mmCIF file of C-alpha atoms in Angstrom:
data_model
loop_
_atom_site.group_PDB
_atom_site.id
_atom_site.type_symbol
_atom_site.label_atom_id
_atom_site.label_comp_id
_atom_site.label_asym_id
_atom_site.label_seq_id
_atom_site.Cartn_x
_atom_site.Cartn_y
_atom_site.Cartn_z
ATOM 1 C CA UNK A 11 -156.864 99.926 -139.285
ATOM 2 C CA UNK A 12 -154.892 96.828 -140.244
ATOM 3 C CA UNK A 13 -153.768 94.455 -137.541
ATOM 4 C CA UNK A 14 -151.082 91.845 -138.111
ATOM 5 C CA UNK A 15 -152.483 88.408 -137.173
ATOM 6 C CA UNK A 16 -151.161 87.040 -133.883
ATOM 7 C CA UNK A 17 -149.959 83.841 -135.571
ATOM 8 C CA UNK A 18 -147.891 85.897 -138.004
ATOM 9 C CA UNK A 19 -146.313 87.879 -135.157
ATOM 10 C CA UNK A 20 -145.493 84.707 -133.237
ATOM 11 C CA UNK A 21 -144.085 83.046 -136.347
ATOM 12 C CA UNK A 22 -141.856 86.029 -137.078
ATOM 13 C CA UNK A 23 -140.695 86.127 -133.467
ATOM 14 C CA UNK A 24 -139.905 82.418 -133.665
ATOM 15 C CA UNK A 25 -137.823 82.898 -136.811
ATOM 16 C CA UNK A 26 -135.936 85.829 -135.257
ATOM 17 C CA UNK A 27 -135.103 83.836 -132.118
ATOM 18 C CA UNK A 28 -134.222 80.741 -134.158
ATOM 19 C CA UNK A 29 -131.932 82.738 -136.448
ATOM 20 C CA UNK A 30 -130.112 84.250 -133.453
ATOM 21 C CA UNK A 31 -129.646 80.934 -131.630
ATOM 22 C CA UNK A 32 -128.637 79.062 -134.816
ATOM 23 C CA UNK A 33 -126.152 81.768 -135.786
ATOM 24 C CA UNK A 34 -124.568 82.150 -132.342
ATOM 25 C CA UNK A 35 -124.456 78.415 -131.600
ATOM 26 C CA UNK A 36 -122.859 77.419 -134.871
ATOM 27 C CA UNK A 37 -120.432 80.343 -134.782
ATOM 28 C CA UNK A 38 -119.181 78.918 -131.477
ATOM 29 C CA UNK A 39 -118.532 75.570 -133.192
ATOM 30 C CA UNK A 40 -116.816 77.213 -136.176
ATOM 31 C CA UNK A 41 -114.569 79.471 -134.059
ATOM 32 C CA UNK A 42 -113.683 76.548 -131.776
ATOM 33 C CA UNK A 43 -112.467 74.322 -134.607
ATOM 34 C CA UNK A 44 -110.625 77.177 -136.336
ATOM 35 C CA UNK A 45 -108.919 78.507 -133.205
ATOM 36 C CA UNK A 46 -107.955 75.483 -131.101
ATOM 37 C CA UNK A 47 -105.331 73.273 -132.723
ATOM 38 C CA UNK A 48 -106.411 70.303 -130.639
ATOM 39 C CA UNK A 49 -109.603 70.277 -132.710
ATOM 40 C CA UNK A 50 -107.767 70.227 -136.048
ATOM 41 C CA UNK A 51 -108.732 66.686 -137.060
ATOM 42 C CA UNK A 52 -110.556 65.341 -140.142
ATOM 43 C CA UNK A 53 -113.599 64.465 -138.015
ATOM 44 C CA UNK A 54 -113.835 67.998 -136.660
ATOM 45 C CA UNK A 55 -113.387 69.439 -140.159
ATOM 46 C CA UNK A 56 -116.580 67.611 -141.112
ATOM 47 C CA UNK A 57 -118.240 69.054 -137.994
ATOM 48 C CA UNK A 58 -116.941 72.510 -138.964
ATOM 49 C CA UNK A 59 -118.393 72.277 -142.454
ATOM 50 C CA UNK A 60 -121.692 70.921 -141.105
ATOM 51 C CA UNK A 61 -121.809 73.885 -138.708
ATOM 52 C CA UNK A 62 -121.330 76.224 -141.686
ATOM 53 C CA UNK A 63 -124.321 74.539 -143.325
ATOM 54 C CA UNK A 64 -126.405 75.087 -140.192
ATOM 55 C CA UNK A 65 -125.142 78.677 -139.927
ATOM 56 C CA UNK A 66 -126.451 79.418 -143.416
ATOM 57 C CA UNK A 67 -129.879 78.152 -142.357
ATOM 58 C CA UNK A 68 -129.932 80.870 -139.715
ATOM 59 C CA UNK A 69 -128.517 83.560 -142.014
ATOM 60 C CA UNK A 70 -130.418 82.762 -145.234
ATOM 61 C CA UNK A 71 -133.429 80.480 -144.729
ATOM 62 C CA UNK A 72 -134.854 81.971 -141.517
ATOM 63 C CA UNK A 73 -134.895 85.593 -142.813
ATOM 64 C CA UNK A 74 -136.585 84.550 -146.081
ATOM 65 C CA UNK A 75 -139.107 82.485 -144.109
ATOM 66 C CA UNK A 76 -139.800 85.461 -141.859
ATOM 67 C CA UNK A 77 -140.233 87.762 -144.867
ATOM 68 C CA UNK A 78 -142.951 85.576 -146.384
ATOM 69 C CA UNK A 79 -144.542 84.413 -143.125
ATOM 70 C CA UNK A 80 -147.736 86.450 -143.506
ATOM 71 C CA UNK A 81 -147.984 86.612 -147.290
ATOM 72 C CA UNK A 82 -151.016 85.088 -148.942
ATOM 73 C CA UNK A 83 -150.031 85.395 -152.565
ATOM 74 C CA UNK A 84 -146.715 85.107 -154.389
ATOM 75 C CA UNK A 85 -146.009 87.145 -157.519
ATOM 76 C CA UNK A 86 -142.831 87.904 -159.482
ATOM 77 C CA UNK A 87 -142.713 84.237 -160.440
ATOM 78 C CA UNK A 88 -142.720 83.272 -156.758
ATOM 79 C CA UNK A 89 -139.200 84.654 -156.424
ATOM 80 C CA UNK A 90 -139.021 84.578 -152.621
ATOM 81 C CA UNK A 91 -140.494 81.086 -152.496
ATOM 82 C CA UNK A 92 -138.070 79.796 -155.097
ATOM 83 C CA UNK A 93 -135.096 81.337 -153.310
ATOM 84 C CA UNK A 94 -136.116 79.964 -149.926
ATOM 85 C CA UNK A 95 -136.929 76.572 -151.429
ATOM 86 C CA UNK A 96 -133.586 76.476 -153.229
ATOM 87 C CA UNK A 97 -131.654 77.296 -150.056
ATOM 88 C CA UNK A 98 -133.747 74.842 -148.054
ATOM 89 C CA UNK A 99 -133.053 71.975 -150.456
ATOM 90 C CA UNK A 100 -129.391 72.910 -150.928
ATOM 91 C CA UNK A 101 -128.637 73.050 -147.196
ATOM 92 C CA UNK A 102 -130.667 69.944 -146.370
ATOM 93 C CA UNK A 103 -128.816 67.975 -149.057
ATOM 94 C CA UNK A 104 -125.538 69.405 -147.810
ATOM 95 C CA UNK A 105 -126.311 68.237 -144.260
ATOM 96 C CA UNK A 106 -127.193 64.728 -145.482
ATOM 97 C CA UNK A 107 -123.979 64.460 -147.497
ATOM 98 C CA UNK A 108 -121.891 65.713 -144.579
ATOM 99 C CA UNK A 109 -123.485 63.137 -142.301
ATOM 100 C CA UNK A 110 -122.647 60.472 -144.888
ATOM 101 C CA UNK A 111 -119.021 61.663 -144.858
ATOM 102 C CA UNK A 112 -118.991 61.541 -141.056
ATOM 103 C CA UNK A 113 -120.369 57.995 -141.072
ATOM 104 C CA UNK A 114 -117.581 56.912 -143.445
ATOM 105 C CA UNK A 115 -115.035 58.640 -141.192
ATOM 106 C CA UNK A 116 -116.405 56.801 -138.153
ATOM 107 C CA UNK A 117 -116.420 53.489 -140.035
ATOM 108 C CA UNK A 118 -112.696 53.637 -140.667
ATOM 109 C CA UNK A 119 -111.968 54.989 -137.170
ATOM 110 C CA UNK A 120 -113.775 52.102 -135.451
ATOM 111 C CA UNK A 121 -113.784 49.225 -137.924
ATOM 112 C CA UNK A 122 -110.357 49.738 -139.514
ATOM 113 C CA UNK A 123 -108.334 51.843 -137.034
ATOM 114 C CA UNK A 124 -104.969 50.750 -138.480
ATOM 115 C CA UNK A 125 -105.933 52.162 -141.888
ATOM 116 C CA UNK A 126 -107.753 55.236 -140.601
ATOM 117 C CA UNK A 127 -104.929 57.774 -140.930
ATOM 118 C CA UNK A 128 -104.218 56.595 -144.489
ATOM 119 C CA UNK A 129 -107.831 56.522 -145.633
ATOM 120 C CA UNK A 130 -109.117 59.637 -143.851
ATOM 121 C CA UNK A 131 -106.669 62.545 -143.709
ATOM 122 C CA UNK A 132 -106.936 66.316 -144.167
ATOM 123 C CA UNK A 133 -106.659 66.056 -147.958
ATOM 124 C CA UNK A 134 -109.336 63.359 -148.254
ATOM 125 C CA UNK A 135 -111.613 65.245 -145.858
ATOM 126 C CA UNK A 136 -111.245 68.423 -147.948
ATOM 127 C CA UNK A 137 -112.203 66.559 -151.120
ATOM 128 C CA UNK A 138 -115.260 64.991 -149.443
ATOM 129 C CA UNK A 139 -116.371 68.364 -148.071
ATOM 130 C CA UNK A 140 -115.883 70.073 -151.436
ATOM 131 C CA UNK A 141 -117.872 67.322 -153.157
ATOM 132 C CA UNK A 142 -120.732 67.675 -150.640
ATOM 133 C CA UNK A 143 -120.961 71.428 -151.139
ATOM 134 C CA UNK A 144 -120.630 71.261 -154.934
ATOM 135 C CA UNK A 145 -123.409 68.712 -155.366
ATOM 136 C CA UNK A 146 -125.674 70.602 -152.969
ATOM 137 C CA UNK A 147 -125.096 73.970 -154.659
ATOM 138 C CA UNK A 148 -125.875 72.465 -158.077
ATOM 139 C CA UNK A 149 -129.115 70.926 -156.764
ATOM 140 C CA UNK A 150 -130.191 74.092 -154.923
ATOM 141 C CA UNK A 151 -129.402 76.336 -157.886
ATOM 142 C CA UNK A 152 -131.311 74.006 -160.188
ATOM 143 C CA UNK A 153 -134.383 74.272 -157.956
ATOM 144 C CA UNK A 154 -134.213 78.073 -158.039
ATOM 145 C CA UNK A 155 -133.730 78.273 -161.808
ATOM 146 C CA UNK A 156 -136.072 75.515 -162.948
ATOM 147 C CA UNK A 157 -138.754 76.096 -160.269
ATOM 148 C CA UNK A 158 -142.358 75.885 -161.309
ATOM 149 C CA UNK A 159 -143.809 79.187 -162.575
ATOM 150 C CA UNK A 160 -147.257 79.895 -161.164
ATOM 151 C CA UNK A 161 -149.543 82.081 -163.221
ATOM 152 C CA UNK A 162 -152.127 82.658 -160.506
ATOM 153 C CA UNK A 163 -152.228 83.559 -156.854
ATOM 154 C CA UNK A 164 -151.754 80.568 -154.566
ATOM 155 C CA UNK A 165 -152.026 80.280 -150.820
ATOM 156 C CA UNK A 166 -148.930 78.216 -150.164
ATOM 157 C CA UNK A 167 -145.305 78.806 -150.869
ATOM 158 C CA UNK A 168 -143.921 75.527 -152.100
ATOM 159 C CA UNK A 169 -145.999 72.540 -151.144
ATOM 160 C CA UNK A 170 -148.424 72.378 -154.077
ATOM 161 C CA UNK A 171 -145.679 72.249 -156.667
ATOM 162 C CA UNK A 172 -143.882 69.146 -157.808
ATOM 163 C CA UNK A 173 -140.291 70.238 -157.448
ATOM 164 C CA UNK A 174 -139.608 67.600 -154.809
ATOM 165 C CA UNK A 175 -140.838 64.348 -156.292
ATOM 166 C CA UNK A 176 -140.802 60.916 -154.723
ATOM 167 C CA UNK A 177 -137.686 60.128 -156.741
ATOM 168 C CA UNK A 178 -136.048 63.291 -155.451
ATOM 169 C CA UNK A 179 -136.839 62.327 -151.859
ATOM 170 C CA UNK A 180 -135.356 58.873 -152.379
ATOM 171 C CA UNK A 181 -132.131 60.232 -153.856
ATOM 172 C CA UNK A 182 -131.785 63.193 -151.490
ATOM 173 C CA UNK A 183 -132.922 61.659 -148.209
ATOM 174 C CA UNK A 184 -134.027 58.028 -148.009
ATOM 175 C CA UNK A 185 -131.042 56.509 -149.812
ATOM 176 C CA UNK A 186 -128.346 58.480 -147.906
ATOM 177 C CA UNK A 187 -130.186 57.891 -144.620
ATOM 178 C CA UNK A 188 -130.332 54.139 -145.313
ATOM 179 C CA UNK A 189 -126.608 54.082 -146.108
ATOM 180 C CA UNK A 190 -125.803 55.946 -142.883
ATOM 181 C CA UNK A 191 -127.952 53.604 -140.800
ATOM 182 C CA UNK A 192 -126.278 50.558 -142.346
ATOM 183 C CA UNK A 193 -122.811 51.984 -141.683
ATOM 184 C CA UNK A 194 -123.585 52.822 -138.065
ATOM 185 C CA UNK A 195 -125.138 49.393 -137.558
ATOM 186 C CA UNK A 196 -121.914 47.843 -138.848
ATOM 187 C CA UNK A 197 -119.895 50.126 -136.552
ATOM 188 C CA UNK A 198 -122.044 49.057 -133.606
ATOM 189 C CA UNK A 199 -121.473 45.382 -134.403
ATOM 190 C CA UNK A 200 -117.708 45.826 -134.687
ATOM 191 C CA UNK A 201 -117.544 47.890 -131.489
ATOM 192 C CA UNK A 202 -119.468 45.192 -129.634
ATOM 193 C CA UNK A 203 -117.110 42.483 -130.900
ATOM 194 C CA UNK A 204 -114.048 44.518 -129.965
ATOM 195 C CA UNK A 205 -115.413 45.171 -126.493
ATOM 196 C CA UNK A 206 -116.060 41.439 -126.062
ATOM 197 C CA UNK A 207 -112.557 40.513 -127.255
ATOM 198 C CA UNK A 208 -110.887 43.072 -125.025
ATOM 199 C CA UNK A 209 -112.927 41.811 -122.091
ATOM 200 C CA UNK A 210 -111.709 38.270 -122.756
ATOM 201 C CA UNK A 211 -108.156 39.522 -123.444
ATOM 202 C CA UNK A 212 -108.030 37.389 -126.549
ATOM 203 C CA UNK A 213 -107.295 40.082 -129.104
ATOM 204 C CA UNK A 214 -103.717 41.258 -128.563
ATOM 205 C CA UNK A 215 -102.715 41.621 -132.214
ATOM 206 C CA UNK A 216 -105.204 44.296 -133.276
ATOM 207 C CA UNK A 217 -105.233 47.934 -132.326
ATOM 208 C CA UNK A 218 -108.175 48.616 -129.995
ATOM 209 C CA UNK A 219 -110.420 51.580 -130.603
ATOM 210 C CA UNK A 220 -109.591 54.377 -128.190
ATOM 211 C CA UNK A 221 -112.105 55.668 -125.692
ATOM 212 C CA UNK A 222 -112.035 59.026 -127.478
ATOM 213 C CA UNK A 223 -112.937 57.440 -130.824
ATOM 214 C CA UNK A 224 -115.814 55.565 -129.218
ATOM 215 C CA UNK A 225 -117.089 58.759 -127.622
ATOM 216 C CA UNK A 226 -116.831 60.623 -130.925
ATOM 217 C CA UNK A 227 -118.688 57.847 -132.737
ATOM 218 C CA UNK A 228 -121.498 57.808 -130.170
ATOM 219 C CA UNK A 229 -121.849 61.585 -130.306
ATOM 220 C CA UNK A 230 -121.906 61.737 -134.094
ATOM 221 C CA UNK A 231 -124.440 58.915 -134.150
ATOM 222 C CA UNK A 232 -126.617 61.119 -131.921
ATOM 223 C CA UNK A 233 -126.122 63.998 -134.388
ATOM 224 C CA UNK A 234 -127.335 61.738 -137.198
ATOM 225 C CA UNK A 235 -130.264 60.544 -135.081
ATOM 226 C CA UNK A 236 -131.333 64.117 -134.312
ATOM 227 C CA UNK A 237 -131.154 64.963 -138.015
ATOM 228 C CA UNK A 238 -133.360 61.993 -138.937
ATOM 229 C CA UNK A 239 -135.909 62.798 -136.213
ATOM 230 C CA UNK A 240 -136.129 66.400 -137.388
ATOM 231 C CA UNK A 241 -136.408 65.800 -141.138
ATOM 232 C CA UNK A 242 -138.105 62.400 -141.526
ATOM 233 C CA UNK A 243 -141.684 63.691 -140.857
ATOM 234 C CA UNK A 244 -141.293 66.368 -143.543
ATOM 235 C CA UNK A 245 -139.926 63.990 -146.180
ATOM 236 C CA UNK A 246 -142.631 61.422 -145.421
ATOM 237 C CA UNK A 247 -145.275 64.106 -145.958
ATOM 238 C CA UNK A 248 -143.645 65.275 -149.188
ATOM 239 C CA UNK A 249 -143.503 61.675 -150.404
ATOM 240 C CA UNK A 250 -147.157 60.869 -149.677
ATOM 241 C CA UNK A 251 -148.585 64.289 -150.528
ATOM 242 C CA UNK A 252 -149.011 63.575 -154.295
ATOM 243 C CA UNK A 253 -150.419 60.097 -153.524
ATOM 244 C CA UNK A 254 -153.038 61.613 -151.205
ATOM 245 C CA UNK A 255 -154.043 64.181 -153.832
ATOM 246 C CA UNK A 256 -152.453 66.899 -151.687
ATOM 247 C CA UNK A 257 -154.748 66.178 -148.753
ATOM 248 C CA UNK A 258 -152.156 67.009 -146.086
ATOM 249 C CA UNK A 259 -152.892 70.567 -144.869
ATOM 250 C CA UNK A 260 -150.311 73.213 -145.719
ATOM 251 C CA UNK A 261 -149.911 74.297 -142.043
ATOM 252 C CA UNK A 262 -148.951 70.710 -141.163
ATOM 253 C CA UNK A 263 -146.302 70.731 -143.884
ATOM 254 C CA UNK A 264 -145.027 74.092 -142.640
ATOM 255 C CA UNK A 265 -144.758 72.775 -139.085
ATOM 256 C CA UNK A 266 -142.771 69.739 -140.230
ATOM 257 C CA UNK A 267 -140.550 72.004 -142.317
ATOM 258 C CA UNK A 268 -139.888 74.177 -139.258
ATOM 259 C CA UNK A 269 -139.102 71.006 -137.284
ATOM 260 C CA UNK A 270 -136.553 70.095 -139.937
ATOM 261 C CA UNK A 271 -134.881 73.486 -139.761
ATOM 262 C CA UNK A 272 -134.684 73.214 -135.980
ATOM 263 C CA UNK A 273 -131.992 70.586 -136.526
ATOM 264 C CA UNK A 274 -129.589 73.446 -137.265
ATOM 265 C CA UNK A 275 -130.371 74.847 -133.827
ATOM 266 C CA UNK A 276 -129.871 71.572 -131.956
ATOM 267 C CA UNK A 277 -126.455 70.449 -133.236
ATOM 268 C CA UNK A 278 -124.328 72.908 -131.197
ATOM 269 C CA UNK A 279 -126.148 71.803 -128.032
ATOM 270 C CA UNK A 280 -125.373 68.152 -128.876
ATOM 271 C CA UNK A 281 -121.662 68.971 -129.209
ATOM 272 C CA UNK A 282 -121.687 70.960 -125.964
ATOM 273 C CA UNK A 283 -123.486 68.180 -124.094
ATOM 274 C CA UNK A 284 -121.377 65.250 -125.293
ATOM 275 C CA UNK A 285 -117.930 66.756 -126.032
ATOM 276 C CA UNK A 286 -116.051 68.057 -122.991
ATOM 277 C CA UNK A 287 -113.430 69.700 -125.257
ATOM 278 C CA UNK A 288 -116.149 71.607 -127.111
ATOM 279 C CA UNK A 289 -117.602 72.678 -123.757
ATOM 280 C CA UNK A 290 -114.191 73.944 -122.691
ATOM 281 C CA UNK A 291 -113.761 75.777 -126.000
ATOM 282 C CA UNK A 292 -117.214 77.350 -125.746
ATOM 283 C CA UNK A 293 -116.471 78.579 -122.205
ATOM 284 C CA UNK A 294 -113.211 80.182 -123.294
ATOM 285 C CA UNK A 295 -114.880 81.908 -126.254
ATOM 286 C CA UNK A 296 -117.960 83.125 -124.378
ATOM 287 C CA UNK A 297 -115.875 84.393 -121.444
ATOM 288 C CA UNK A 298 -113.578 86.278 -123.835
ATOM 289 C CA UNK A 299 -110.504 84.464 -122.535
ATOM 290 C CA UNK A 300 -109.180 83.818 -126.038
ATOM 291 C CA UNK A 301 -108.836 87.590 -126.513
ATOM 292 C CA UNK A 302 -106.544 87.885 -123.470
ATOM 293 C CA UNK A 303 -103.702 85.834 -124.929
ATOM 294 C CA UNK A 304 -102.694 83.040 -127.269
ATOM 295 C CA UNK A 305 -104.601 79.912 -126.277
ATOM 296 C CA UNK A 306 -104.694 78.114 -129.631
ATOM 297 C CA UNK A 307 -102.365 75.398 -128.315
ATOM 298 C CA UNK A 308 -104.247 75.006 -125.042
ATOM 299 C CA UNK A 309 -105.189 71.526 -123.901
ATOM 300 C CA UNK A 310 -108.969 71.338 -123.765
ATOM 301 C CA UNK A 311 -110.357 69.216 -120.914
#
């Protein structure tokens, strides 16, 4: 009589719960931005597209991960591994690029508020979002098509292959992350200077950053910070794995990979915690109030 190992059962249960929470949480974000006109801003369009990226993690990556959770050998040219790896890389790259777009949006909103509406509008936001998705789809598809073909049974899904090289990590993660950190550091410096000038009442000729813009910038900086905390351990391991002659145990890599995917679960909670208008939108959706009338023009408090 065959018994499924307890670790496999727990891992599958984890993926099922994660997929449900990721899907429901990000659907709340997507419906909120689509339905409530108050949320129709370029910044929230970036959040909407990022939520779609996270939603696909729950719909695509988690089920594939669950399907191969207890497998010990991959045949058919590692088809499931290649598909999951391709989606993983595509969606991770897409998240990084969206966070880069958000950092640029926040830079103009805080550092150049007079030029913000000209530099970042619906048309520009659409182009940036389309670019992020296009690049990510090309990269993810390339991983699936070009993936390494194993001729023998192996005990790991994707960590003993050299699809993700050090160069790939630099281009896909370290470089964008460094750019985002530099931009947010600049934003922080400018915000501090503006706060000091306003306090001294010596800056009457420039348009001050609104409290709402500051709140949005702080929240989106938290979103970026959560992303970096979730994915940095995995990318560090991938970077040093070839240098250590693949000494890092596969279970450790899997755990860090799961930590990275958990970022898709956390983002909706960040929005709900920091944005009172998202909290109001979530309450109206969960309670079913939006089905009782037309509330698209409602003022969210």
